Amino acid sequence: MKTEIAATGTPNEKASAVRWAVALLQSGEIAALPTETVYGLAADALSATAVVKIFETKERPRFDPLIVHLPELAWVERVAVIEENARPLIERLIAKFWPGPLTIVLPRREIVPSIVTAGLETIALRMSAHPIFSEVVRAFGGPLAAPSANRFGRISPTAAAHVMEELSGRIPLIVDGGPTEHGIESTVVAPRHGVIEVLRSGPITREELGKFGEMRSRGSGAPESPGQLPSHYRPQTPLVIADDITQIAVPHGQRFGALLWSDQPFSESFMESRRLSTTGNLREAAANLFRQLRELDHSGLDCIVAEALPEEGLGVAIMDRLRRAAHW
Ligand code: TXA
Ligand code: MG
């Protein structure tokens, strides 16, 4: 299969890219689309045969459920149940953060094929703020299942070229919406009666969520996001996290690369380096993270040394991704 890239630079290009994606999705095909977090691989969420193609294309294990993206709010209670004691919290979260990078896990309804939720009794819902994604899902007129458009366990794509690297020859279309804004996947929460449990950290921080309810960490035995495997976002090059990069000496003859956060001086024997932000800005760091990891991964290095970031605000989500990238 030849994978086409549809440009969206002009209004005409954008309109024809949207029509092309919608036509594919309506015929039960899959297409890669930009969202404000990372690129997604979309299919009709109400068609099991379409959704199977996502799992096959990504080589994703069937136990890992997909996020369902909604065209409008009216769809929430068509695919999920809002329990009355949780309704005030859920409605406040939706009013504040949708459309945007927050995914909400709720009890599911039967209309959704069980392959989408990997057999779970819950469903993960999101409404994208991306102009292209939201136009496609509205024109499609129903929910779209869309995980990140990478092969399973690998670095999520934040540009059309990354999707091409991951899925070229496996999908018919990538809609190119340029680099994504946030650069890391949505925050996943399970809201219950006054309590918000974070299943995956992301662009919406604990600090922001804490204004809406009591924050709970995942206790042992509590449900977790099945896709949150310790080894994920994996570059092919071994990656280690350094609390103090000034202490790292590159072994003789080894090709090391650095993924930097601070402006500490570091050994000149690093072959390659990337700086997540030149101004200490965590939003910029998150937006650069996966692209820079990919670039370092392509540099023929023996090891990538990533500098630890402060674990506050967005730093929590960035460190979560780095730890998973470091897990071998
Ligand atoms: O930003 C994002 O969320 C991107 C864009 C494309 O929307 N999507 C994304 O999807 O990151 P994916 O499939 O790569 O990650 C989905 C995460 C997984 O960790 C999965 O386990 C979790 O959401 N998830 C899905 N359904 C769930 C459920 N019912 N209960 C708990 N976790 C769930
Ligand atoms: Mg993913």
mmCIF file of N, CA, C and O and ligand atoms in Angstrom, residues 58 148 150 156 232, ligand 2:
data_model
loop_
_atom_site.group_PDB
_atom_site.id
_atom_site.type_symbol
_atom_site.label_atom_id
_atom_site.label_comp_id
_atom_site.label_asym_id
_atom_site.label_seq_id
_atom_site.Cartn_x
_atom_site.Cartn_y
_atom_site.Cartn_z
ATOM 1 N N LYS A 58 -0.630 -1.159 13.983
ATOM 2 C CA LYS A 58 0.293 -0.744 15.051
ATOM 3 C C LYS A 58 1.016 -1.920 15.696
ATOM 4 O O LYS A 58 1.900 -1.712 16.520
ATOM 5 N N SER A 148 -2.138 6.777 19.420
ATOM 6 C CA SER A 148 -1.019 7.450 18.775
ATOM 7 C C SER A 148 -0.578 6.646 17.551
ATOM 8 O O SER A 148 -0.632 5.418 17.548
ATOM 9 N N ASN A 150 1.947 5.398 16.052
ATOM 10 C CA ASN A 150 3.270 4.776 16.040
ATOM 11 C C ASN A 150 3.095 3.269 16.179
ATOM 12 O O ASN A 150 2.035 2.813 16.605
ATOM 13 N N SER A 156 5.968 8.245 20.231
ATOM 14 C CA SER A 156 4.781 8.810 19.581
ATOM 15 C C SER A 156 5.182 9.873 18.557
ATOM 16 O O SER A 156 6.134 10.624 18.771
ATOM 17 N N HIS A 232 8.039 1.756 27.177
ATOM 18 C CA HIS A 232 7.168 2.362 26.185
ATOM 19 C C HIS A 232 7.964 3.528 25.632
ATOM 20 O O HIS A 232 8.985 3.883 26.178
HETATM 21 MG MG MG B 2 0.540 5.459 22.315
#
